PDB file of C-alpha atoms and ligand atoms in Angstrom:
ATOM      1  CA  UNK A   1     -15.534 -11.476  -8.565  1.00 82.00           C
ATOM      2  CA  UNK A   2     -11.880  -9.689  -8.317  1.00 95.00           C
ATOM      3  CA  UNK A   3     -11.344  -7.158  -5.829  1.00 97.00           C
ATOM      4  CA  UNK A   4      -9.927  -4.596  -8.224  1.00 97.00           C
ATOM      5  CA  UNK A   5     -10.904  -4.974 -11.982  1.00 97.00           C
ATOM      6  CA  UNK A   6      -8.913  -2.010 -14.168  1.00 97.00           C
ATOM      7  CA  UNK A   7     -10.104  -1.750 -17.985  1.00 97.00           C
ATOM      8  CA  UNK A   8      -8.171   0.098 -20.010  1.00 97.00           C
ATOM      9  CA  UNK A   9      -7.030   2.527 -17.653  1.00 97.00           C
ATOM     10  CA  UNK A  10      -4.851   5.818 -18.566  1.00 97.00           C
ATOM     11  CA  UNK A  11      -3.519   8.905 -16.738  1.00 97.00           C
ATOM     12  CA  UNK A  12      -2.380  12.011 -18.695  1.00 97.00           C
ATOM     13  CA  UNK A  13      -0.942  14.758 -16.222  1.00 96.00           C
ATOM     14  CA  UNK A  14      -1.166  18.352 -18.952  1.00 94.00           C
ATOM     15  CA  UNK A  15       1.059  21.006 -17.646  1.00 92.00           C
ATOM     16  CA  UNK A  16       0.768  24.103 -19.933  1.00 93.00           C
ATOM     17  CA  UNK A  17       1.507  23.026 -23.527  1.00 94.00           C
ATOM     18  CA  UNK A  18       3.269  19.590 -22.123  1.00 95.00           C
ATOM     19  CA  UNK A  19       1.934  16.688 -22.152  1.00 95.00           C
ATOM     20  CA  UNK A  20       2.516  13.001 -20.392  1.00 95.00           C
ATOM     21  CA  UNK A  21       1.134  10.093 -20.737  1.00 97.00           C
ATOM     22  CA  UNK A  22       2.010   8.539 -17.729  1.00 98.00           C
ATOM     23  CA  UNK A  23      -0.626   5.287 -17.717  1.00 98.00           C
ATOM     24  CA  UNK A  24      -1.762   4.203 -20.873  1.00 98.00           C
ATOM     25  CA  UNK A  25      -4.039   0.821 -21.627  1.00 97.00           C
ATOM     26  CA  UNK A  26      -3.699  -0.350 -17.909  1.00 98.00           C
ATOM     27  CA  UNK A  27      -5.802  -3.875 -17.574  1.00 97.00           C
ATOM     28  CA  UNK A  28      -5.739  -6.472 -15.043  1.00 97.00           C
ATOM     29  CA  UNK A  29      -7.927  -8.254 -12.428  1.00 97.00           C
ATOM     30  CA  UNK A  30      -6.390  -9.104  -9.000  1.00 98.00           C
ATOM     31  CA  UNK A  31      -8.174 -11.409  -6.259  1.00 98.00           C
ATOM     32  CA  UNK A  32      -9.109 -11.170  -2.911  1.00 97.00           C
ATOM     33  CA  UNK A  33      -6.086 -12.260  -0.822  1.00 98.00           C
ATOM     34  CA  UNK A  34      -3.722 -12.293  -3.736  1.00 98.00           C
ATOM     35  CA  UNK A  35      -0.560 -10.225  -3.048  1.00 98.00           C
ATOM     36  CA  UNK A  36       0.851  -8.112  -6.402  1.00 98.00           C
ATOM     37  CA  UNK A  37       4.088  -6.655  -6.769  1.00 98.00           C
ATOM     38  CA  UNK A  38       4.428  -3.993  -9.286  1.00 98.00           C
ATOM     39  CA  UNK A  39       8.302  -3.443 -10.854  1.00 97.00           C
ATOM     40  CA  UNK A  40       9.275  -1.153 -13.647  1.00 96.00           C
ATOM     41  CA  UNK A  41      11.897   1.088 -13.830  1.00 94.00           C
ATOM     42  CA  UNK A  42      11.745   4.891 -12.788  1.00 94.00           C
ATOM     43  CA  UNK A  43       9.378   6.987 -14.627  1.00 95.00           C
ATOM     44  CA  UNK A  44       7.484   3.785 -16.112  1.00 96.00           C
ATOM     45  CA  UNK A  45       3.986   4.714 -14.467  1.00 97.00           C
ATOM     46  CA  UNK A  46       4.055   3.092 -11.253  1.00 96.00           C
ATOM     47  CA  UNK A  47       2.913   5.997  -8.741  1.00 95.00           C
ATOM     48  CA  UNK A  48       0.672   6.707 -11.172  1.00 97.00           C
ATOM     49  CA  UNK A  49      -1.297   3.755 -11.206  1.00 97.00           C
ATOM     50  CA  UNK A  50      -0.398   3.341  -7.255  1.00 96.00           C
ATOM     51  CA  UNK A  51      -2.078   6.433  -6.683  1.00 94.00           C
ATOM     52  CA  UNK A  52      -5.369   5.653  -9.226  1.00 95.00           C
ATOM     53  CA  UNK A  53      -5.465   2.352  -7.366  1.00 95.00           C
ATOM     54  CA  UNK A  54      -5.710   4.162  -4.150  1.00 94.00           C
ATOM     55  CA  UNK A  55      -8.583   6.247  -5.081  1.00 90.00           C
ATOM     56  CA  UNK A  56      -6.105   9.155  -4.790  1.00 90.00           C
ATOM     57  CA  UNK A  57      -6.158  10.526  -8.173  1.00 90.00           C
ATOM     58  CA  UNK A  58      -8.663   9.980 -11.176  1.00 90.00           C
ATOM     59  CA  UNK A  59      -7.796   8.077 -14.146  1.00 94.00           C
ATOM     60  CA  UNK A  60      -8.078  10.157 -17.463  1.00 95.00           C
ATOM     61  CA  UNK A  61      -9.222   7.361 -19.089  1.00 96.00           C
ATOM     62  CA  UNK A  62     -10.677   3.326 -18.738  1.00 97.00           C
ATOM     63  CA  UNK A  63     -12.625   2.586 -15.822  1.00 95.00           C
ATOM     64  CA  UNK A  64     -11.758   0.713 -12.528  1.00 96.00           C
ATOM     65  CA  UNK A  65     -13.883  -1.197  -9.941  1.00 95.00           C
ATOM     66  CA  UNK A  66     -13.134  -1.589  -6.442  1.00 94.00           C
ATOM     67  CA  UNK A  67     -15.183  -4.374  -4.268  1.00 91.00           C
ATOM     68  CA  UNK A  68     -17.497  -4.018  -7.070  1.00 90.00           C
ATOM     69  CA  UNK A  69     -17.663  -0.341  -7.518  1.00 91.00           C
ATOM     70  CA  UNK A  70     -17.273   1.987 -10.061  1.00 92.00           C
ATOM     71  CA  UNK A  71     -14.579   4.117  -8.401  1.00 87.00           C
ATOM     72  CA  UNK A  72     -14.956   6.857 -11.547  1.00 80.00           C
ATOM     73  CA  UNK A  73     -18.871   7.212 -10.757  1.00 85.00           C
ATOM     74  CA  UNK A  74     -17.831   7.672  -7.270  1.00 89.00           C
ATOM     75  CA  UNK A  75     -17.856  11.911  -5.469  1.00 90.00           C
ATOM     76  CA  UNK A  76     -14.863  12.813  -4.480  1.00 89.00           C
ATOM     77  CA  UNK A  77     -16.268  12.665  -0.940  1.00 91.00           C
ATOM     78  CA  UNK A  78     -17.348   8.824  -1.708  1.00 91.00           C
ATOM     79  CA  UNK A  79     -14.141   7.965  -2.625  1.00 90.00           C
ATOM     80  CA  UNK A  80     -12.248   9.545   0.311  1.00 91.00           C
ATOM     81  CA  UNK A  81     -15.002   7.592   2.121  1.00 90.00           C
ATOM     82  CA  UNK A  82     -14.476   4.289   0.876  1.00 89.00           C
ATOM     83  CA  UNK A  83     -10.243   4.778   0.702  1.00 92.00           C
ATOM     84  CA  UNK A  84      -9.913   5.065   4.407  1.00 91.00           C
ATOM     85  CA  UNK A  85     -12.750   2.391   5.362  1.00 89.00           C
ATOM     86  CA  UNK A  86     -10.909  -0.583   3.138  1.00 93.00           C
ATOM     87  CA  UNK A  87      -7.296   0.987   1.648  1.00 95.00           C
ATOM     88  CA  UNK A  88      -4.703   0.831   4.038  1.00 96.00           C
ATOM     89  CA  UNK A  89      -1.439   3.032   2.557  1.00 96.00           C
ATOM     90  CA  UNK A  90       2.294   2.174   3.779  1.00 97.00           C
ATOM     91  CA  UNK A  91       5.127   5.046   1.780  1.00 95.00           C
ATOM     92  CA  UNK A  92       8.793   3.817   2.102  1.00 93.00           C
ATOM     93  CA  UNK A  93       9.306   7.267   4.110  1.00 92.00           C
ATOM     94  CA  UNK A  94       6.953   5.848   6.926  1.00 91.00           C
ATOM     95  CA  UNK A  95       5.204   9.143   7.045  1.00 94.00           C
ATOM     96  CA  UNK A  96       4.291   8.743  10.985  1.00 97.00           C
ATOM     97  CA  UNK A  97       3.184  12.007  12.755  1.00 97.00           C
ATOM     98  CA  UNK A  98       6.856  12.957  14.554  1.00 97.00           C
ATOM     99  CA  UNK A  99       4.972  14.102  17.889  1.00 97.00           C
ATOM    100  CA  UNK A 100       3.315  11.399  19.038  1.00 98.00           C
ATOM    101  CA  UNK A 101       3.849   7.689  20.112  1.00 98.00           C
ATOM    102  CA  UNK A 102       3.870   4.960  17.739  1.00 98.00           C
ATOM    103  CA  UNK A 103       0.756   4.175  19.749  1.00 98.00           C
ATOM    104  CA  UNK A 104      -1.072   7.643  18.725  1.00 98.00           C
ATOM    105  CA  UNK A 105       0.122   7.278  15.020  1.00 98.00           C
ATOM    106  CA  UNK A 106      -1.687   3.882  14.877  1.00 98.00           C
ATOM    107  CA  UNK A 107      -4.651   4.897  16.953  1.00 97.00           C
ATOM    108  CA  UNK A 108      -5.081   7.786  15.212  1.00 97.00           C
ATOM    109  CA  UNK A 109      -5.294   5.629  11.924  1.00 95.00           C
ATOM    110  CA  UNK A 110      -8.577   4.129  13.425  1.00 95.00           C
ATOM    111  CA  UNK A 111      -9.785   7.000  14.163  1.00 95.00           C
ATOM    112  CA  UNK A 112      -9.896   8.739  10.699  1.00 93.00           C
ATOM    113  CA  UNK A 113     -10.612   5.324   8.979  1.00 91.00           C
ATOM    114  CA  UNK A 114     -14.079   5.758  10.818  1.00 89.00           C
ATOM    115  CA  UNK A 115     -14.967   2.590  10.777  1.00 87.00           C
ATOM    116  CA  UNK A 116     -17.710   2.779  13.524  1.00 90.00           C
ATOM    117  CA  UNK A 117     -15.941  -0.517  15.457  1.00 92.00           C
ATOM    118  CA  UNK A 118     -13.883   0.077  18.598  1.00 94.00           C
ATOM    119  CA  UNK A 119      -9.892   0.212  18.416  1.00 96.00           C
ATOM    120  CA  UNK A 120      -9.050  -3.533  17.854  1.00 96.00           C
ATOM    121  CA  UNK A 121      -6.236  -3.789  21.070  1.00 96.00           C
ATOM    122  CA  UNK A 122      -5.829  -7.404  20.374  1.00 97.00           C
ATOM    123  CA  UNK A 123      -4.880  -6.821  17.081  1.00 96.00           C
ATOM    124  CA  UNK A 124      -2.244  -4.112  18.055  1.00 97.00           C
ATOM    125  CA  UNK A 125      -0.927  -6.686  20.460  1.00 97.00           C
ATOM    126  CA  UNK A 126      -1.206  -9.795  17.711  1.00 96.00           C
ATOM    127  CA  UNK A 127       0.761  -6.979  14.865  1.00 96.00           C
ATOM    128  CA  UNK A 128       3.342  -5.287  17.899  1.00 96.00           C
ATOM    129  CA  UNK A 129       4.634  -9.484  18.104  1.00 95.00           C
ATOM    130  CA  UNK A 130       4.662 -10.148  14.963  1.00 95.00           C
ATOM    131  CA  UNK A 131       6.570  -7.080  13.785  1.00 96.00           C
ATOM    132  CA  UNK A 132       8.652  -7.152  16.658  1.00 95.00           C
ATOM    133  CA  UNK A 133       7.342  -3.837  18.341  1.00 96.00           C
ATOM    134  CA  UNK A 134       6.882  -5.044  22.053  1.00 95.00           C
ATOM    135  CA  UNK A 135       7.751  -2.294  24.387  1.00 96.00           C
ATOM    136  CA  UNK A 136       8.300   0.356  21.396  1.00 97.00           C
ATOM    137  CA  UNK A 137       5.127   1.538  20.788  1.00 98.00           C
ATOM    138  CA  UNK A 138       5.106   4.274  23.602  1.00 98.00           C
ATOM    139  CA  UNK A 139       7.951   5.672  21.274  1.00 98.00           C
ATOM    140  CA  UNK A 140       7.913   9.075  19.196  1.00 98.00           C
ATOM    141  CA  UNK A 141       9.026   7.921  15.755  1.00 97.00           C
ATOM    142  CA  UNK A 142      12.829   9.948  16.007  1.00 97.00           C
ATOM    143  CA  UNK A 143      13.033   7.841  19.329  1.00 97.00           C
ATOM    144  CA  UNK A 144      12.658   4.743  16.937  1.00 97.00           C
ATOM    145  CA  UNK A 145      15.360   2.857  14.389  1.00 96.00           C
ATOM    146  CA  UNK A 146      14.058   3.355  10.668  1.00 96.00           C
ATOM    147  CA  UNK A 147      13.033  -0.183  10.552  1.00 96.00           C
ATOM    148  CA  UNK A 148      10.970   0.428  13.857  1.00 96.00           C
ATOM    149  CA  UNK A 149       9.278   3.053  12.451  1.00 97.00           C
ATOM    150  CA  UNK A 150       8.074   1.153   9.279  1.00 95.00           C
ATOM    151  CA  UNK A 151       6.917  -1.670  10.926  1.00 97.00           C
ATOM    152  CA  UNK A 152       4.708   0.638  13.081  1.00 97.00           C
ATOM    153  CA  UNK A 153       3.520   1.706   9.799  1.00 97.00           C
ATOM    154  CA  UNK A 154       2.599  -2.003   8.793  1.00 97.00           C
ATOM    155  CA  UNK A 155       0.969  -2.054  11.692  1.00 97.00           C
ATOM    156  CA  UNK A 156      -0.885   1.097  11.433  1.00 97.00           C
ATOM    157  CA  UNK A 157      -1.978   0.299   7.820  1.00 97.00           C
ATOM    158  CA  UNK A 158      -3.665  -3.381   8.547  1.00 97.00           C
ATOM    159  CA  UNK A 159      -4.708  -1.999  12.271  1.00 96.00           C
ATOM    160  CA  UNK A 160      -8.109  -1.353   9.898  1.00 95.00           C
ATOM    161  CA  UNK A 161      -8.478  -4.454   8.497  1.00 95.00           C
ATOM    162  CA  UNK A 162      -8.600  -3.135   5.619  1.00 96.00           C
ATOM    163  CA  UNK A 163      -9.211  -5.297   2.427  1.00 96.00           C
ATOM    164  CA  UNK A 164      -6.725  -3.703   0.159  1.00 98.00           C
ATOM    165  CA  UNK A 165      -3.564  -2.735   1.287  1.00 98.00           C
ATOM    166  CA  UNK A 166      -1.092  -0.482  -1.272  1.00 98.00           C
ATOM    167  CA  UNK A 167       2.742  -0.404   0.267  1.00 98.00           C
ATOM    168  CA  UNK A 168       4.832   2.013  -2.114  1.00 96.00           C
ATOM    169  CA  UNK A 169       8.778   1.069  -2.107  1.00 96.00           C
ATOM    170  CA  UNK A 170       8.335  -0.042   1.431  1.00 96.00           C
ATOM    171  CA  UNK A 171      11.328  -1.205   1.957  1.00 96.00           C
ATOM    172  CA  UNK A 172      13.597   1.588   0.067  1.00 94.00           C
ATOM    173  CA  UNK A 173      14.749   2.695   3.133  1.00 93.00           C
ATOM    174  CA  UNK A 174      15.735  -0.543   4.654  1.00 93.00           C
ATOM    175  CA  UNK A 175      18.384  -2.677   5.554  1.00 95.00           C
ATOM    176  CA  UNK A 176      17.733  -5.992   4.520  1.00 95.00           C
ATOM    177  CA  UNK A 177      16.719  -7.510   7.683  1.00 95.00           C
ATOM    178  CA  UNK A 178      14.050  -4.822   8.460  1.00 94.00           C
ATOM    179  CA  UNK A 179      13.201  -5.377   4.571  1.00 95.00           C
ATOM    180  CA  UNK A 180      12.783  -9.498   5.107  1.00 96.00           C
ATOM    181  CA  UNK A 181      10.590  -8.477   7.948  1.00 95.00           C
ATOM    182  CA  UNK A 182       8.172  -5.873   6.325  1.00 96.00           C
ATOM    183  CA  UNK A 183       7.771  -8.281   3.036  1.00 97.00           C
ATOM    184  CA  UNK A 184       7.023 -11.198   5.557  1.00 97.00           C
ATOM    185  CA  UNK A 185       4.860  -9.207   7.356  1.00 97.00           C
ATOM    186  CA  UNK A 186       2.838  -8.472   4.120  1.00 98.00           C
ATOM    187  CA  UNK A 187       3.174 -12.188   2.567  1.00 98.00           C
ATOM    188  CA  UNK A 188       0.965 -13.184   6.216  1.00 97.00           C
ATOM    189  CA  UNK A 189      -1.576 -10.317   5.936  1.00 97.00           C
ATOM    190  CA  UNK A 190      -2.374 -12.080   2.215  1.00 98.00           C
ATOM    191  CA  UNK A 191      -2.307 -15.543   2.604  1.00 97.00           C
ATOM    192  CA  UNK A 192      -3.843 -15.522   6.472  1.00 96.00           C
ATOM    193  CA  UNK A 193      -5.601 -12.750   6.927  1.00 96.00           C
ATOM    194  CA  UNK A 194      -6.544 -12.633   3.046  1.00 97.00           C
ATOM    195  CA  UNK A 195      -5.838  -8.272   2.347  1.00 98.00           C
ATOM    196  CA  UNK A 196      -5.312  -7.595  -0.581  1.00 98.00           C
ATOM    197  CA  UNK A 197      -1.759  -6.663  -1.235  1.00 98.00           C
ATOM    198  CA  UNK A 198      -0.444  -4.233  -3.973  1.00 98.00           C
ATOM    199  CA  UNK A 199       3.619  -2.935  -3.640  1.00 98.00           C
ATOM    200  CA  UNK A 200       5.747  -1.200  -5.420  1.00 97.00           C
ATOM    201  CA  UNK A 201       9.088  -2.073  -5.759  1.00 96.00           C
ATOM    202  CA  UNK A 202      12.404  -1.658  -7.770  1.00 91.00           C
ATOM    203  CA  UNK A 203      13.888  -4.510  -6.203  1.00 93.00           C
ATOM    204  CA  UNK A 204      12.973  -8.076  -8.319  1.00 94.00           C
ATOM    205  CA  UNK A 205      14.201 -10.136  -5.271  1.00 95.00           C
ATOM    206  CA  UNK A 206      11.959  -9.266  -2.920  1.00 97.00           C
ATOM    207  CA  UNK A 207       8.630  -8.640  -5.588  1.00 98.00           C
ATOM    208  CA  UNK A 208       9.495 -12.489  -5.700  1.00 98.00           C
ATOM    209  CA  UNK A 209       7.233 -12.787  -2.015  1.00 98.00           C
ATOM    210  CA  UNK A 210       4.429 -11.702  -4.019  1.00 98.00           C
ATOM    211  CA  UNK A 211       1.765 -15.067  -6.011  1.00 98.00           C
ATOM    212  CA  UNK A 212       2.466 -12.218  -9.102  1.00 98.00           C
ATOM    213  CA  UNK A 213       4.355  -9.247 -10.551  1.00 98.00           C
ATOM    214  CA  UNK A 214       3.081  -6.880 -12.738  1.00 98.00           C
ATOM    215  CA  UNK A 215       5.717  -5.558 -15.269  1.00 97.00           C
ATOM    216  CA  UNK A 216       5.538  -1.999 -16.095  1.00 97.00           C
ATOM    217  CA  UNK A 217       7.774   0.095 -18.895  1.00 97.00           C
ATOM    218  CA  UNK A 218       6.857   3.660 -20.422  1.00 97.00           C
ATOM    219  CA  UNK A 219       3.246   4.041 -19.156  1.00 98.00           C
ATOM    220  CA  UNK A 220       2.445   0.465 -19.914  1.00 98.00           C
ATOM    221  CA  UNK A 221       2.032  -3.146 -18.375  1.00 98.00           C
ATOM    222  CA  UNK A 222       3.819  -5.245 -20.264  1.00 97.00           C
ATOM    223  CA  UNK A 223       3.596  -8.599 -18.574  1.00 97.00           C
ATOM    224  CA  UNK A 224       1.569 -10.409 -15.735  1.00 97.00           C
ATOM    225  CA  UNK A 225       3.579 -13.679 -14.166  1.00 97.00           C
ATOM    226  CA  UNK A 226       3.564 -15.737 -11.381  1.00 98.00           C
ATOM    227  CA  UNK A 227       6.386 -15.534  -8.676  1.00 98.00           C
ATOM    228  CA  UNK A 228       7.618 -17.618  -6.433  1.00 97.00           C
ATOM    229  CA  UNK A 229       5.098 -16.803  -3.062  1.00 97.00           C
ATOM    230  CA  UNK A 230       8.181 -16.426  -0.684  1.00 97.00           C
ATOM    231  CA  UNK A 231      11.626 -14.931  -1.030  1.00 94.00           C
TER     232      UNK A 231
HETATM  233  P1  LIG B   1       7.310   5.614 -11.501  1.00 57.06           P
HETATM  234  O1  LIG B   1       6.540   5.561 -10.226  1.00 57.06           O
HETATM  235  O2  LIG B   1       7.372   4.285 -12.183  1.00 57.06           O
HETATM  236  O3  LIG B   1       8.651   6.225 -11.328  1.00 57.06           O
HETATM  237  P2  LIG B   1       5.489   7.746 -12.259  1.00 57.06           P
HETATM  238  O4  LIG B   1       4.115   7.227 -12.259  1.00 57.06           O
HETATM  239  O5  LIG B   1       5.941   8.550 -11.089  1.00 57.06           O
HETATM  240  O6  LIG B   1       6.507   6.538 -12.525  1.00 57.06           O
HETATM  241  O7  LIG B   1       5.720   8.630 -13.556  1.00 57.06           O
HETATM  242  C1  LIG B   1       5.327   8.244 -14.865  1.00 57.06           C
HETATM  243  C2  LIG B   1       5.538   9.432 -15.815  1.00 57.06           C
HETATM  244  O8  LIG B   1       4.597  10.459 -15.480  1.00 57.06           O
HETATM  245  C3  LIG B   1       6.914  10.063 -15.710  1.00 57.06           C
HETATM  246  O9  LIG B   1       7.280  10.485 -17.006  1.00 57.06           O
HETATM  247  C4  LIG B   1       6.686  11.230 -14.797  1.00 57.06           C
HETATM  248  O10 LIG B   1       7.619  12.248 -15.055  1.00 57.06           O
HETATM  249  C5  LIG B   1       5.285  11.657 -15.153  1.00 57.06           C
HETATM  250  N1  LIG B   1       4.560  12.289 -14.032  1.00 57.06           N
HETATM  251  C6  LIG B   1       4.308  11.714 -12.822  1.00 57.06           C
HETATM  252  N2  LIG B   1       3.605  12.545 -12.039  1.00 57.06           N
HETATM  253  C7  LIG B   1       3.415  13.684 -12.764  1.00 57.06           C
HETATM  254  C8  LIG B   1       2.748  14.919 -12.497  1.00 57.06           C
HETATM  255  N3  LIG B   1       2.134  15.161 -11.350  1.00 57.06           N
HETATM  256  N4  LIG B   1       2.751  15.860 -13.489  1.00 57.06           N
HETATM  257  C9  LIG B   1       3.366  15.617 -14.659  1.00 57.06           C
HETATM  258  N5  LIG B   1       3.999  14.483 -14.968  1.00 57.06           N
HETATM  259  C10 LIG B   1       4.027  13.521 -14.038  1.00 57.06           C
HETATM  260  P1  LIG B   2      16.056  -2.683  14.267  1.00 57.06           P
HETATM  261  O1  LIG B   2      16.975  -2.939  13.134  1.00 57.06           O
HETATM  262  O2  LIG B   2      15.598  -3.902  15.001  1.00 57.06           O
HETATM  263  O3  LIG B   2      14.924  -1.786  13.900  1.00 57.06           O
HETATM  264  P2  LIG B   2      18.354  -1.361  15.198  1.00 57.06           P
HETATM  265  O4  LIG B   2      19.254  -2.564  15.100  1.00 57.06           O
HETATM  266  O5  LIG B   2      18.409  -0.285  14.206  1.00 57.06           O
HETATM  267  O6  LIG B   2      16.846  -1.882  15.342  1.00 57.06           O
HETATM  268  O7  LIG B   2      18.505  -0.762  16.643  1.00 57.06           O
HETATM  269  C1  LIG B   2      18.803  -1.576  17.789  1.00 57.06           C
HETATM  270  C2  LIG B   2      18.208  -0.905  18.998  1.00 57.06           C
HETATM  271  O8  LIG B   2      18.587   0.471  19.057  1.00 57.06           O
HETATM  272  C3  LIG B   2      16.700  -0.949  18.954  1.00 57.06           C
HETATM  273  O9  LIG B   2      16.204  -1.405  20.207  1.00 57.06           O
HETATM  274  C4  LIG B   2      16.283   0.459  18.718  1.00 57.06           C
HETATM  275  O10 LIG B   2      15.150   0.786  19.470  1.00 57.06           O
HETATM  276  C5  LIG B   2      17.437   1.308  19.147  1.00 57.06           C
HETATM  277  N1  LIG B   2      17.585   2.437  18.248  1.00 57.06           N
HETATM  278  C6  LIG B   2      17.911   2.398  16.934  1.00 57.06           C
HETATM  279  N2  LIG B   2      17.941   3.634  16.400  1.00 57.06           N
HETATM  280  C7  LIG B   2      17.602   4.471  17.410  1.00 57.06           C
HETATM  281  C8  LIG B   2      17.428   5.878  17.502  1.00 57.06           C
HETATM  282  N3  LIG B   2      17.594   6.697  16.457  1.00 57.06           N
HETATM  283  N4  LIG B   2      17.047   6.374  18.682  1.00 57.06           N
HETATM  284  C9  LIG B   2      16.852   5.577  19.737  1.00 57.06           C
HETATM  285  N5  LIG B   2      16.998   4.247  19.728  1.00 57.06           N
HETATM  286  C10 LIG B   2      17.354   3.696  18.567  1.00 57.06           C
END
């Protein structure tokens, strides 16, 4: 069965009299291990569905599962719940706590994932080398080049294991060797350690990295390819 099944999915925001339909007649399936990129220009619905996706914010309308699970039957508190044992989030503004080590920032993403397993040190070693983060880690973020910083947040996003993992814009901030090595990063967490990969992005090179891209315009999907796997 897919990982994440959407049917039909919509999102109106209502502010006074005004009215948006931000996500309208959303469907799709995506697979365990398969890595998505989304693309559409501004404004066409992709935070929305980003943040639906993420268990964030609550559809208006259509129904998605997650792992098998009706998120929309799901508390509030069950979905905060399941979104920090098997989502792991990555922003392209890094969002790392500024007063304490990269080290902290990831630990600290264990901690409130609450998984019940013990931090996973030979993971953070396996992630620091392949991001490149030896010797950085005991870092405060402002101590740290931007494209330090969001590889610390790759690492604190998969330092979970978690199954899905939702990067928005990730590399917007990047040059485009720090870029190269954050899509890389997230083309090896698919294919060998088989997450779940959903990102955002306005640039159509580097959605290429992804097996497909999801085309959105004006609140709607409007085509589901294959792309090349690599950039
Ligand atoms: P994208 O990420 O592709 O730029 P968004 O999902 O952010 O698109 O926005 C889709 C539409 O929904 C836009 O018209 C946007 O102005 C509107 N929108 C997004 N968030 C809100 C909100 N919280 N309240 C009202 N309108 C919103
Ligand atoms: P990268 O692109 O590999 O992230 P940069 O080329 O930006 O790193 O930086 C080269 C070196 O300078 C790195 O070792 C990095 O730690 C250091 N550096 C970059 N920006 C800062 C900063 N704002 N404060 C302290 N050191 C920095």
């Amino acid at each position: 069965a897919p990982i994440i099944e959407a049917s039909q999915l919509g999102k109106t925001y209502r502010t006074g009299k005004l009215e948006v339909q931000a996500l309208k007649n959303a469907s799709f399936s995506i697979n365990r291990g398969e890595f998505v990129a989304i693309v559409g220009p501004s404004g066409s619905g992709k935070s929305t569905l980003f943040y639906i996706l993420g268990g964030l914010t609550s559809p208006t309308a259509g129904s998605l599962r997650i792992q098998g699970q009706d998120f929309s039957r799901l508390s509030d508190a069950e979905r905060t719940k399941l979104r920090r044992a098997h989502i792991g989030f990555v922003f392209q503004r890094f969002n790392l706590l500024p007063t304490i080590s990269a080290y902290d920032n990831i630990e600290l993403a264990h901690q409130i994932a609450d998984t019940g397993k013990p931090f996973d040190k030979a993971l953070l070693t396996e992630l620091s080398g392949l991001l490149g983060l030896e010797g950085r880690l005991q870092h405060r973020p402002n101590e740290l080049s931007g494209g330090q910083q969001q590889r610390v947040a790759i690492a604190r996003a998969l330092i979970t294991r978690p199954a899905i993992v939702l990067a928005d814009e990730p590399t917007g901030n990047l040059d485009t060797e720090n870029s190269i090595a954050v899509l890389e990063m997230l083309r090896k967490a698919s294919r060998e350690f088989n997450q779940t990969v959903l990102m955002i992005t306005h640039n159509p090179e580097a959605a290429q990295i992804a097996d497909r891209i999801i085309t959105m315009r004006d609140g709607q999907v409007t085509g589901i390819e294959a792309a090349r796997g690599s950039l």
